CSV table of C-alpha atoms and ligand atoms in Angstrom, one decimal:
chain,number,residue,atom,x,y,z
R,1,MET,CA,6.8,-23.9,-5.8
R,2,THR,CA,8.1,-27.3,-6.0
R,3,LYS,CA,12.2,-27.2,-4.0
R,4,GLN,CA,14.4,-26.6,-6.3
R,5,THR,CA,19.0,-27.9,-5.7
R,6,LYS,CA,19.3,-24.3,-5.2
R,7,LYS,CA,17.4,-21.9,-3.4
R,8,PHE,CA,15.4,-19.1,-5.4
R,9,TYR,CA,16.8,-16.4,-4.0
R,10,GLN,CA,20.4,-18.0,-4.6
R,11,GLN,CA,19.9,-17.9,-8.1
R,12,THR,CA,20.8,-16.4,-11.2
R,13,ARG,CA,18.3,-14.3,-12.9
R,14,LEU,CA,18.3,-16.4,-15.6
R,15,GLU,CA,17.6,-19.8,-13.8
R,16,ARG,CA,14.4,-18.1,-11.3
R,17,LEU,CA,13.3,-17.1,-15.0
R,18,THR,CA,13.6,-20.6,-16.2
R,19,THR,CA,12.1,-22.5,-12.7
R,20,LEU,CA,8.6,-20.3,-12.5
R,21,THR,CA,7.8,-21.3,-16.8
R,22,SER,CA,9.2,-24.5,-16.1
R,23,GLU,CA,6.6,-24.7,-13.4
R,24,GLY,CA,3.9,-22.8,-15.9
R,25,HIS,CA,3.6,-19.6,-13.9
R,26,LEU,CA,4.7,-17.5,-16.6
R,27,SER,CA,4.3,-18.4,-20.2
R,28,GLU,CA,7.5,-18.5,-23.1
R,29,ASN,CA,6.4,-15.2,-24.0
R,30,ASN,CA,6.4,-13.5,-21.2
R,31,GLN,CA,10.0,-14.9,-19.5
R,32,ALA,CA,11.5,-13.5,-22.7
R,33,LEU,CA,9.3,-10.4,-22.4
R,34,PHE,CA,11.0,-9.7,-18.3
R,35,ILE,CA,14.5,-11.1,-19.6
R,36,ASP,CA,14.9,-8.4,-22.2
R,37,SER,CA,12.8,-5.5,-19.7
R,38,PRO,CA,12.6,-3.8,-23.7
R,39,LEU,CA,11.6,0.2,-23.0
R,40,LEU,CA,8.2,0.6,-24.1
R,41,LYS,CA,7.5,1.7,-27.4
R,42,GLU,CA,9.1,5.6,-27.6
R,43,ASP,CA,5.0,6.3,-29.2
R,44,VAL,CA,3.6,5.0,-26.2
R,45,ALA,CA,6.3,6.4,-23.4
R,46,ASN,CA,5.0,9.7,-25.3
R,47,SER,CA,1.4,9.6,-25.0
R,48,LEU,CA,1.4,8.1,-21.3
R,49,ILE,CA,2.4,11.2,-20.2
R,50,GLU,CA,3.4,15.1,-21.3
R,51,ASN,CA,6.7,16.0,-21.6
R,52,GLN,CA,8.2,12.7,-21.8
R,53,ILE,CA,12.1,12.9,-22.0
R,54,SER,CA,13.1,9.5,-20.7
R,55,GLN,CA,12.3,5.9,-18.6
R,56,PHE,CA,13.0,5.2,-15.6
R,57,HIS,CA,13.7,1.7,-14.3
R,58,LEU,CA,12.7,-0.1,-11.5
R,59,PRO,CA,13.5,-3.5,-10.0
R,60,GLN,CA,10.3,-6.1,-9.7
R,61,GLY,CA,11.1,-9.5,-8.0
R,62,VAL,CA,8.9,-12.2,-6.8
R,63,ALA,CA,7.3,-13.3,-3.5
R,64,LEU,CA,7.4,-16.0,-3.3
R,65,ASN,CA,4.8,-19.1,-0.6
R,66,PHE,CA,1.3,-17.2,-1.1
R,67,THR,CA,-1.6,-19.7,-0.3
R,68,ILE,CA,-4.6,-17.2,-1.0
R,69,ASP,CA,-8.1,-18.7,-0.7
R,70,GLY,CA,-6.4,-21.6,-1.2
R,71,GLU,CA,-4.4,-20.9,-4.2
R,72,ASN,CA,-1.1,-20.9,-4.1
R,73,LYS,CA,0.9,-17.4,-5.9
R,74,ILE,CA,3.5,-15.8,-7.1
R,75,ILE,CA,4.0,-12.2,-6.5
R,76,PRO,CA,5.3,-9.5,-8.8
R,77,MET,CA,6.9,-7.1,-7.1
R,78,VAL,CA,8.3,-3.5,-8.5
R,79,VAL,CA,10.1,-1.7,-5.3
R,80,GLU,CA,13.2,-0.2,-4.9
R,81,GLU,CA,13.7,-0.4,-1.6
R,82,PRO,CA,15.5,-3.6,-0.3
R,83,SER,CA,14.0,-6.3,1.9
R,84,VAL,CA,10.8,-5.4,1.5
R,85,ILE,CA,10.3,-8.6,-1.2
R,86,ALA,CA,12.0,-11.9,1.3
R,87,ALA,CA,9.7,-9.5,4.6
R,88,CYS,CA,7.2,-10.7,1.4
R,89,SER,CA,7.8,-14.5,0.8
R,90,ASN,CA,9.2,-15.1,4.7
R,91,ALA,CA,5.9,-13.7,6.0
R,92,ALA,CA,3.9,-16.1,3.8
R,93,LYS,CA,6.3,-19.4,4.6
R,94,ILE,CA,5.5,-18.1,8.7
R,95,ALA,CA,1.8,-17.6,8.1
R,96,SER,CA,1.5,-20.7,5.1
R,97,ARG,CA,0.0,-23.5,7.3
R,98,ASN,CA,-3.3,-21.6,6.7
R,99,GLY,CA,-2.4,-19.4,4.0
R,100,PHE,CA,-4.9,-16.4,3.4
R,101,THR,CA,-8.5,-15.9,3.7
R,102,THR,CA,-10.4,-12.7,1.7
R,103,ILE,CA,-13.9,-11.5,2.0
R,104,LEU,CA,-14.6,-9.2,-0.6
R,105,GLU,CA,-18.9,-8.3,-1.1
R,106,LYS,CA,-19.3,-5.3,-3.6
R,107,ARG,CA,-17.1,-3.3,-5.4
R,108,GLU,CA,-18.8,0.0,-6.9
R,109,LEU,CA,-16.2,3.4,-6.4
R,110,ILE,CA,-18.7,6.3,-5.1
R,111,GLY,CA,-18.7,9.5,-7.6
R,112,GLN,CA,-19.6,12.9,-5.9
R,113,VAL,CA,-21.3,15.8,-7.7
R,114,ILE,CA,-21.2,18.5,-5.2
R,115,LEU,CA,-23.8,21.7,-6.0
R,116,LYS,CA,-23.5,25.1,-3.4
R,117,GLN,CA,-25.8,27.7,-3.8
R,118,VAL,CA,-29.0,25.4,-3.7
R,119,PRO,CA,-31.8,27.9,-2.5
R,120,CYS,CA,-34.3,25.6,-1.1
R,121,ILE,CA,-31.3,23.0,-0.1
R,122,GLU,CA,-33.7,20.9,2.2
R,123,GLU,CA,-36.9,20.1,-0.5
R,124,ALA,CA,-34.2,20.0,-3.7
R,125,LYS,CA,-31.9,16.8,-0.9
R,126,GLN,CA,-35.6,14.7,-1.9
R,127,LEU,CA,-36.4,16.1,-5.1
R,128,ILE,CA,-33.0,14.2,-5.9
R,129,GLU,CA,-34.3,11.4,-3.8
R,130,THR,CA,-37.2,11.2,-6.0
R,131,HIS,CA,-35.3,11.3,-9.4
R,132,VAL,CA,-33.1,8.5,-9.0
R,133,ASP,CA,-35.0,6.6,-12.2
R,134,THR,CA,-33.8,10.1,-14.2
R,135,LEU,CA,-30.0,9.5,-13.2
R,136,LEU,CA,-29.9,6.1,-13.6
R,137,VAL,CA,-31.0,7.3,-17.6
R,138,LEU,CA,-28.5,9.5,-17.8
R,139,ALA,CA,-25.8,7.8,-16.5
R,140,LYS,CA,-26.3,5.0,-19.3
R,141,GLU,CA,-26.6,7.1,-22.0
R,142,ALA,CA,-23.3,8.9,-20.8
R,143,HIS,CA,-21.5,5.4,-21.0
R,144,PRO,CA,-24.1,2.9,-22.3
R,145,SER,CA,-20.6,0.2,-22.9
R,146,ILE,CA,-20.6,0.0,-18.8
R,147,HIS,CA,-23.7,-1.1,-17.7
R,148,GLN,CA,-23.8,-3.5,-20.9
R,149,ARG,CA,-21.2,-5.1,-19.3
R,150,GLY,CA,-23.4,-5.4,-15.7
R,151,GLY,CA,-21.9,-2.2,-14.8
R,152,GLY,CA,-22.8,1.5,-13.7
R,153,LEU,CA,-24.7,3.4,-11.4
R,154,LYS,CA,-26.7,1.2,-8.9
R,155,GLU,CA,-27.0,3.6,-6.4
R,156,VAL,CA,-27.9,7.5,-5.3
R,157,ARG,CA,-26.9,9.0,-2.0
R,158,VAL,CA,-27.7,12.3,-1.4
R,159,SER,CA,-26.1,14.4,1.8
R,160,ILE,CA,-26.3,18.1,2.7
R,161,LEU,CA,-23.0,19.6,3.9
R,162,GLU,CA,-21.9,22.4,6.2
R,163,ASP,CA,-19.1,24.4,6.6
R,164,HIS,CA,-18.8,26.3,10.0
R,165,THR,CA,-15.7,27.5,9.8
R,166,LEU,CA,-15.1,30.4,7.4
R,167,THR,CA,-18.6,31.2,5.5
R,168,SER,CA,-21.2,28.9,6.6
R,169,GLU,CA,-22.0,28.0,3.6
R,170,GLN,CA,-23.8,24.7,3.2
R,171,PHE,CA,-23.5,22.6,0.3
R,172,LEU,CA,-25.8,19.4,-1.8
R,173,THR,CA,-23.4,16.8,-2.6
R,174,VAL,CA,-25.2,13.5,-4.3
R,175,TYR,CA,-23.0,10.2,-4.1
R,176,LEU,CA,-23.2,8.1,-7.1
R,177,MET,CA,-21.8,4.2,-6.1
R,178,ILE,CA,-20.8,2.8,-9.8
R,179,GLU,CA,-19.9,-0.4,-10.1
R,180,THR,CA,-17.3,-0.3,-12.5
R,181,LYS,CA,-16.7,-3.7,-13.3
R,182,ASP,CA,-12.7,-4.7,-14.6
R,183,ALA,CA,-11.0,-1.1,-14.7
R,184,MET,CA,-9.6,1.0,-11.6
R,185,GLY,CA,-12.9,2.8,-13.3
R,186,ALA,CA,-12.0,6.8,-12.4
R,187,ASN,CA,-12.7,8.1,-16.5
R,188,ILE,CA,-15.6,6.4,-16.1
R,189,ILE,CA,-17.2,7.0,-13.1
R,190,ASN,CA,-15.6,10.9,-14.2
R,191,THR,CA,-17.8,10.5,-17.5
R,192,ILE,CA,-21.0,9.5,-16.4
R,193,LEU,CA,-20.5,12.3,-13.4
R,194,GLU,CA,-20.2,15.0,-16.0
R,195,GLY,CA,-23.3,12.6,-17.8
R,196,VAL,CA,-25.4,13.4,-14.8
R,197,THR,CA,-24.8,17.1,-13.3
R,198,PRO,CA,-26.2,18.7,-15.8
R,199,PHE,CA,-29.8,17.9,-15.0
R,200,LEU,CA,-29.0,18.1,-11.3
R,201,VAL,CA,-28.2,21.4,-11.8
R,202,ASP,CA,-31.3,22.6,-13.3
R,203,LEU,CA,-33.4,20.1,-11.0
R,204,THR,CA,-32.0,22.1,-7.6
R,205,LYS,CA,-31.2,25.5,-9.3
R,206,GLY,CA,-28.3,25.2,-7.6
R,207,THR,CA,-24.7,26.3,-9.0
R,208,ALA,CA,-22.0,22.6,-9.7
R,209,LEU,CA,-19.0,23.3,-7.6
R,210,MET,CA,-17.2,19.7,-8.9
R,211,SER,CA,-17.5,16.9,-10.2
R,212,ILE,CA,-15.1,14.0,-10.0
R,213,LEU,CA,-15.1,10.4,-8.3
R,214,SER,CA,-14.0,9.8,-4.6
R,215,ASN,CA,-10.6,7.7,-4.0
R,216,PHE,CA,-12.3,7.3,-0.6
R,217,ASN,CA,-14.7,3.4,-1.9
R,218,THR,CA,-15.5,2.4,1.4
R,219,ASP,CA,-18.3,1.1,-1.0
R,220,ALA,CA,-15.0,-1.5,-2.8
R,221,LEU,CA,-14.0,-3.5,0.9
R,222,VAL,CA,-11.4,-5.9,0.8
R,223,LYS,CA,-10.6,-7.7,4.6
R,224,ALA,CA,-7.4,-9.9,4.4
R,225,THR,CA,-7.1,-12.9,7.5
R,226,CYS,CA,-5.0,-15.2,8.5
R,227,GLN,CA,-4.7,-17.1,10.9
R,228,ILE,CA,-1.0,-18.7,12.2
R,229,PRO,CA,-0.8,-21.0,14.6
R,230,PHE,CA,1.6,-20.3,17.9
R,231,ASP,CA,3.5,-23.6,16.7
R,232,ASP,CA,4.8,-21.4,13.5
R,233,LEU,CA,6.0,-18.3,16.2
R,234,THR,CA,8.8,-19.7,17.8
R,235,THR,CA,12.3,-18.1,17.5
R,236,SER,CA,15.2,-18.4,19.5
R,237,THR,CA,14.8,-16.3,21.8
R,238,TYR,CA,10.6,-16.1,22.2
R,239,SER,CA,7.5,-18.7,22.6
R,240,GLY,CA,5.1,-18.6,20.1
R,241,LYS,CA,2.5,-17.8,22.5
R,242,GLU,CA,4.9,-15.0,23.3
R,243,LEU,CA,5.9,-13.0,20.3
R,244,ALA,CA,2.4,-13.3,18.9
R,245,GLN,CA,1.0,-11.1,22.2
R,246,LYS,CA,3.5,-9.1,21.6
R,247,ILE,CA,2.7,-8.4,17.9
R,248,VAL,CA,-1.3,-8.0,19.2
R,249,GLU,CA,-0.2,-5.6,21.5
R,250,ALA,CA,2.4,-4.1,19.1
R,251,SER,CA,-1.3,-3.2,16.6
R,252,ILE,CA,-3.0,-2.6,19.2
R,253,TYR,CA,-0.3,0.7,19.7
R,254,ALA,CA,-0.2,1.0,15.9
R,255,LYS,CA,-4.0,2.9,16.8
R,256,LEU,CA,-3.5,5.3,19.6
R,257,ASP,CA,-0.3,7.0,17.7
R,258,PRO,CA,-0.6,8.6,15.3
R,259,TYR,CA,3.5,8.6,15.0
R,260,ARG,CA,3.5,5.0,15.0
R,261,ALA,CA,0.6,4.8,13.0
R,262,ALA,CA,2.0,6.3,10.1
R,263,THR,CA,5.3,3.7,10.2
R,264,HIS,CA,3.0,0.8,10.7
R,265,ASN,CA,0.8,2.1,7.5
R,266,LYS,CA,4.4,2.8,5.5
R,267,GLY,CA,5.0,-0.8,6.3
R,268,ILE,CA,1.6,-1.8,4.9
R,269,MET,CA,2.0,0.1,1.2
R,270,ASN,CA,5.7,-0.6,1.3
R,271,GLY,CA,4.1,-4.3,0.2
R,272,ILE,CA,0.8,-2.6,-1.7
R,273,ASP,CA,2.3,-0.2,-3.7
R,274,SER,CA,4.5,-2.9,-5.4
R,275,VAL,CA,2.1,-5.1,-7.1
R,276,VAL,CA,0.1,-2.0,-7.5
R,277,ILE,CA,3.1,-0.4,-8.9
R,278,ALA,CA,3.7,-4.1,-11.0
R,279,THR,CA,0.0,-4.5,-12.5
R,280,GLY,CA,0.2,-0.6,-13.9
R,281,ASN,CA,-2.2,0.3,-11.5
R,282,ASP,CA,-2.8,4.3,-9.7
R,283,PRO,CA,-1.0,3.8,-5.8
R,284,ARG,CA,-1.7,7.3,-5.5
R,285,ALA,CA,-5.6,6.5,-5.8
R,286,VAL,CA,-5.0,2.9,-3.4
R,287,GLU,CA,-2.5,4.9,-1.4
R,288,ALA,CA,-5.2,8.2,-1.1
R,289,GLY,CA,-7.8,5.8,-0.3
R,290,ALA,CA,-5.6,3.4,2.3
R,291,HIS,CA,-5.5,6.0,4.7
R,292,ALA,CA,-8.0,7.8,4.4
R,293,TYR,CA,-10.3,4.8,5.4
R,294,ALA,CA,-7.2,4.6,8.6
R,295,SER,CA,-8.7,7.6,9.7
R,296,ARG,CA,-12.8,7.0,9.1
R,297,ASN,CA,-12.9,6.9,13.6
R,298,GLY,CA,-11.3,10.5,13.4
R,299,ARG,CA,-8.2,9.7,14.2
R,300,TYR,CA,-5.4,8.3,12.1
R,301,GLU,CA,-4.8,5.0,13.0
R,302,GLY,CA,-3.4,1.5,12.1
R,303,MET,CA,-4.3,-0.6,9.6
R,304,THR,CA,-4.5,-3.5,11.3
R,305,THR,CA,-5.6,-6.0,13.5
R,306,TRP,CA,-3.7,-8.9,15.5
R,307,SER,CA,-5.7,-10.4,18.2
R,308,ILE,CA,-5.4,-14.3,20.0
R,309,ASP,CA,-7.6,-17.5,19.3
R,310,LYS,CA,-6.7,-20.1,21.2
R,311,LYS,CA,-2.8,-21.3,19.8
R,312,CYS,CA,-3.2,-19.1,17.0
R,313,LEU,CA,-2.0,-15.2,16.3
R,314,ILE,CA,-5.4,-13.8,14.2
R,315,GLY,CA,-4.7,-11.3,11.5
R,316,GLU,CA,-6.4,-9.0,9.8
R,317,LEU,CA,-6.3,-5.7,6.8
R,318,THR,CA,-9.4,-4.3,5.7
R,319,LEU,CA,-9.1,-1.2,3.0
R,320,PRO,CA,-10.4,-0.3,-0.4
R,321,MET,CA,-9.4,-1.1,-3.1
R,322,ALA,CA,-9.2,0.7,-6.6
R,323,VAL,CA,-7.8,-1.1,-9.1
R,324,GLY,CA,-8.1,-2.5,-12.1
R,325,THR,CA,-7.2,-5.4,-14.9
R,326,VAL,CA,-8.3,-3.6,-17.4
R,327,GLY,CA,-8.5,-0.1,-18.8
R,328,GLY,CA,-5.9,3.0,-17.1
R,329,ALA,CA,-2.4,2.5,-18.0
R,330,ILE,CA,-2.5,-1.3,-17.7
R,331,SER,CA,-3.9,-2.7,-21.1
R,332,VAL,CA,-0.4,-0.2,-22.5
R,333,LEU,CA,2.1,-1.1,-20.6
R,334,PRO,CA,3.4,-4.7,-21.6
R,335,MET,CA,5.0,-5.4,-18.3
R,336,ALA,CA,1.6,-5.4,-16.3
R,337,LYS,CA,-0.2,-7.1,-18.6
R,338,ALA,CA,2.3,-10.4,-17.6
R,339,ASN,CA,2.3,-9.7,-14.1
R,340,LEU,CA,-1.3,-10.2,-14.7
R,341,GLU,CA,-0.8,-13.4,-16.7
R,342,LEU,CA,2.0,-14.2,-13.7
R,343,LEU,CA,-0.2,-14.1,-10.6
R,344,ASN,CA,-2.7,-16.1,-12.6
R,345,VAL,CA,-5.3,-13.3,-12.3
R,346,SER,CA,-8.5,-11.7,-14.6
R,347,THR,CA,-10.6,-10.1,-12.5
R,348,SER,CA,-10.0,-6.7,-11.1
R,349,GLU,CA,-11.8,-8.2,-7.3
R,350,GLU,CA,-9.0,-11.6,-7.7
R,351,LEU,CA,-6.1,-9.0,-8.0
R,352,ALA,CA,-7.4,-7.0,-4.9
R,353,ARG,CA,-7.8,-9.8,-3.1
R,354,VAL,CA,-4.3,-10.9,-3.8
R,355,ILE,CA,-3.3,-7.2,-3.3
R,356,ILE,CA,-4.9,-6.5,0.3
R,357,CYS,CA,-2.9,-10.4,1.7
R,358,VAL,CA,0.8,-8.9,0.8
R,359,GLY,CA,-0.3,-6.1,2.7
R,360,LEU,CA,-1.0,-7.8,5.6
R,361,ALA,CA,2.0,-9.9,5.4
R,362,GLN,CA,4.2,-7.1,5.2
R,363,ASN,CA,2.6,-6.1,8.0
R,364,PHE,CA,2.7,-9.4,10.0
R,365,ALA,CA,6.6,-9.0,8.8
R,366,ALA,CA,7.4,-5.9,10.2
R,367,LEU,CA,5.1,-6.5,13.5
R,368,ARG,CA,7.7,-9.6,14.4
R,369,ALA,CA,11.0,-8.6,13.0
R,370,LEU,CA,10.2,-5.2,15.2
R,371,VAL,CA,8.9,-7.2,17.8
R,372,SER,CA,11.7,-9.2,18.6
R,373,GLU,CA,15.1,-9.0,17.1
R,374,GLY,CA,14.5,-5.0,15.3
R,375,ILE,CA,14.2,-4.6,11.4
R,376,GLN,CA,18.3,-3.7,11.4
R,377,LYS,CA,19.5,-6.9,11.6
R,378,GLY,CA,17.6,-8.2,8.1
R,379,HIS,CA,17.7,-4.3,6.5
R,380,MET,CA,20.9,-3.5,6.4
R,381,SER,CA,22.2,-7.1,5.8
R,382,LEU,CA,20.2,-6.7,2.2
R,383,HIS,CA,20.7,-2.7,2.5
R,384,ALA,CA,24.7,-3.6,2.3
R,385,ASN,CA,24.2,-4.6,-1.4
R,386,SER,CA,22.9,-1.1,-2.2
R,387,LEU,CA,25.7,0.4,-0.2
R,388,ALA,CA,28.4,-1.7,-2.4
R,389,ILE,CA,26.8,-0.3,-5.5
R,390,GLN,CA,26.9,3.4,-4.2
R,391,VAL,CA,29.9,2.6,-3.6
R,392,GLY,CA,31.5,1.8,-7.6
R,393,ALA,CA,30.9,-1.8,-7.5
R,394,GLU,CA,29.8,-3.8,-10.6
R,395,ASN,CA,29.6,-7.1,-11.4
R,396,GLU,CA,30.4,-9.6,-8.7
R,397,GLU,CA,33.2,-7.6,-7.0
R,398,ILE,CA,29.1,-6.8,-5.5
R,399,GLU,CA,28.5,-9.9,-3.3
R,400,GLU,CA,31.9,-9.4,-2.3
R,401,VAL,CA,31.4,-6.2,-1.2
R,402,ALA,CA,28.3,-7.1,0.4
R,403,ARG,CA,29.4,-10.2,2.0
R,404,LEU,CA,32.5,-8.1,3.8
R,405,LEU,CA,29.8,-5.5,4.9
R,406,ARG,CA,27.3,-8.0,6.3
R,407,GLU,CA,30.2,-9.7,8.5
R,408,SER,CA,31.3,-6.3,9.8
R,409,PRO,CA,30.2,-5.0,12.9
R,410,ILE,CA,29.5,-1.4,11.7
R,411,MET,CA,28.4,-0.9,8.0
R,412,ASN,CA,28.7,3.2,6.0
R,413,SER,CA,30.3,3.7,2.8
R,414,ALA,CA,33.5,4.3,4.6
R,415,LEU,CA,34.0,0.6,5.1
R,416,ALA,CA,32.7,0.3,2.0
R,417,THR,CA,35.4,2.2,0.2
R,418,ASN,CA,37.2,0.7,1.8
R,419,LEU,CA,36.4,-3.2,0.8
R,420,LEU,CA,36.1,-2.2,-2.6
R,421,GLU,CA,40.1,-1.1,-2.4
R,422,GLN,CA,41.6,-4.0,-1.2
R,423,ILE,CA,39.1,-6.4,-3.1
R,424,ARG,CA,40.5,-4.7,-6.7
R,425,LYS,CA,44.4,-5.2,-4.6
D,501,LIG,P1,-10.3,3.9,-18.6
D,501,LIG,O1,-11.3,4.7,-19.6
D,501,LIG,O2,-9.0,3.5,-19.9
D,501,LIG,O3,-10.7,2.2,-18.9
D,501,LIG,C1,-11.7,1.9,-18.4
D,501,LIG,C2,-12.7,1.7,-20.0
D,501,LIG,O4,-12.4,0.1,-20.5
D,501,LIG,C3,-14.2,0.8,-20.4
D,501,LIG,O5,-14.8,2.7,-19.6
D,501,LIG,C4,-14.9,0.0,-20.8
D,501,LIG,O6,-14.4,1.1,-22.2
D,501,LIG,C5,-12.7,-0.6,-20.9
D,501,LIG,N1,-13.2,-2.0,-20.4
D,501,LIG,C6,-13.1,-3.6,-21.3
D,501,LIG,N2,-13.4,-4.2,-20.7
D,501,LIG,C7,-13.9,-3.8,-19.0
D,501,LIG,C8,-13.8,-4.8,-18.4
D,501,LIG,N3,-13.8,-6.1,-17.8
D,501,LIG,N4,-14.5,-3.5,-17.2
D,501,LIG,C9,-14.6,-3.0,-17.3
D,501,LIG,N5,-14.4,-2.0,-18.3
D,501,LIG,C10,-13.9,-2.6,-19.3
D,501,LIG,O7,-9.7,4.2,-17.3
D,501,LIG,P2,-10.5,4.0,-16.1
D,501,LIG,O8,-11.9,4.3,-16.2
D,501,LIG,O9,-10.1,2.3,-15.5
D,501,LIG,O10,-9.3,4.7,-14.8
D,501,LIG,C11,-8.5,4.4,-14.5
D,501,LIG,C12,-7.3,5.8,-14.7
D,501,LIG,O11,-8.3,7.0,-14.0
D,501,LIG,C13,-6.1,5.3,-14.2
D,501,LIG,O12,-4.8,5.6,-15.8
D,501,LIG,C14,-5.7,6.5,-13.3
D,501,LIG,O13,-4.9,6.6,-13.2
D,501,LIG,C15,-6.8,7.7,-13.8
D,501,LIG,N6,-7.7,8.7,-13.1
D,501,LIG,C16,-7.5,8.5,-11.4
D,501,LIG,C17,-7.9,9.9,-10.5
D,501,LIG,C18,-8.6,9.3,-9.2
D,501,LIG,O14,-7.5,8.3,-9.0
D,501,LIG,N7,-8.7,10.1,-8.5
D,501,LIG,C19,-8.6,10.4,-11.4
D,501,LIG,C20,-8.3,10.7,-12.9
D,501,LIG,C21,-7.9,9.9,-13.4
D,501,LIG,P3,-15.1,0.5,-23.1
D,501,LIG,O15,-16.6,-0.3,-22.8
D,501,LIG,O16,-15.3,1.5,-24.4
D,501,LIG,O17,-14.0,-0.4,-23.6
């Protein structure tokens, strides 16, 4: 972003939108959409969910300073928590010398057909393995268009799982690896699964327990890395090397202690969920996959790994990322479509690459603050605005009450109420 006379965060909302448009990030149409933030059309809102009674608003901001695989990105984030966007933008700025790099090797999602009461389970397993061609034909018939797009069923794996606790029941599970191209893919997968299940039941003489996608998408991993020179980490209290070492220790600790891992990962998901929501994707699916992946070693662990190489701090985050740029609510929500344009992404892979970098940046911001000045300083400073609104401040009063709160050694609602009364006098 080019240098403005006023910093982006100091601009009014309309000035920010004008800046984004004049710099070519926003089209005139999307600028108008963001200015008005219109409600969804009633028929759209009413058909998206059941028992609809209203529409619920959340603020949207943008994170700045990101360079991802050599491309500058403006990142839309929908989030109600103060300081998430500021922290993310600041982290991206510190990491901007080398930016973020991503790796995405393949993007196949997983569906499961779970069979029970299979009479000769070992033979049935082998039988399925010799009928993969039939499964491919049936999958194509169940969802021709995804196969025409170059996606669809790519691979079949079969496992026998046994319950050792209550029933000693054995299950025969057929895992179908399905490429869903630019869709998140839940409906595509479920359609294919239901298309192949009767054949599998017939072949194995078992009973179908269920056929459903898995959110543990280990064949749709995306990895972000960043490399931050010590020089860019130096603060008034710490040398860059000292700070880097503390960040490494913090990430090691988050792998050891699930109590810390949960909060470490919550910070990562602050960034990830905000972009997932802004682009109309399903945050519950992404969360489920991320936390399952964090438990893949038999213990719930911190999702990031930080290490030191020569004179740099190196960060890594790998997660499954089942997001789409079409389908689901994405194509129905005008703001989601506008945000994909703002991000300048058109494929699900490009979107996954952006989201994983935001997660890594968010973790860097949190760890950097936690091992140095603590997070409350930055957090409470931004929380001051929410506190001012909570006690009834309006328009210019909000910034005035927040400013006075920030100058005060303590910050609470009683003080905010007092300050508001004084201003109004
Ligand atoms: P959709 O069925 O809405 O969208 C997929 C369809 O988009 C495709 O079948 C295809 O239809 C069309 N399409 C157009 N362009 C493309 C392209 N480039 N690549 C791929 N498809 C394209 O949604 P999904 O299958 O993505 O399912 C996502 C929804 O499912 C989300 O709303 C999610 O919340 C929900 N869900 C999630 C579950 C979970 O996570 N456990 C469970 C159940 C539902 P065509 O070829 O006909 O144009």
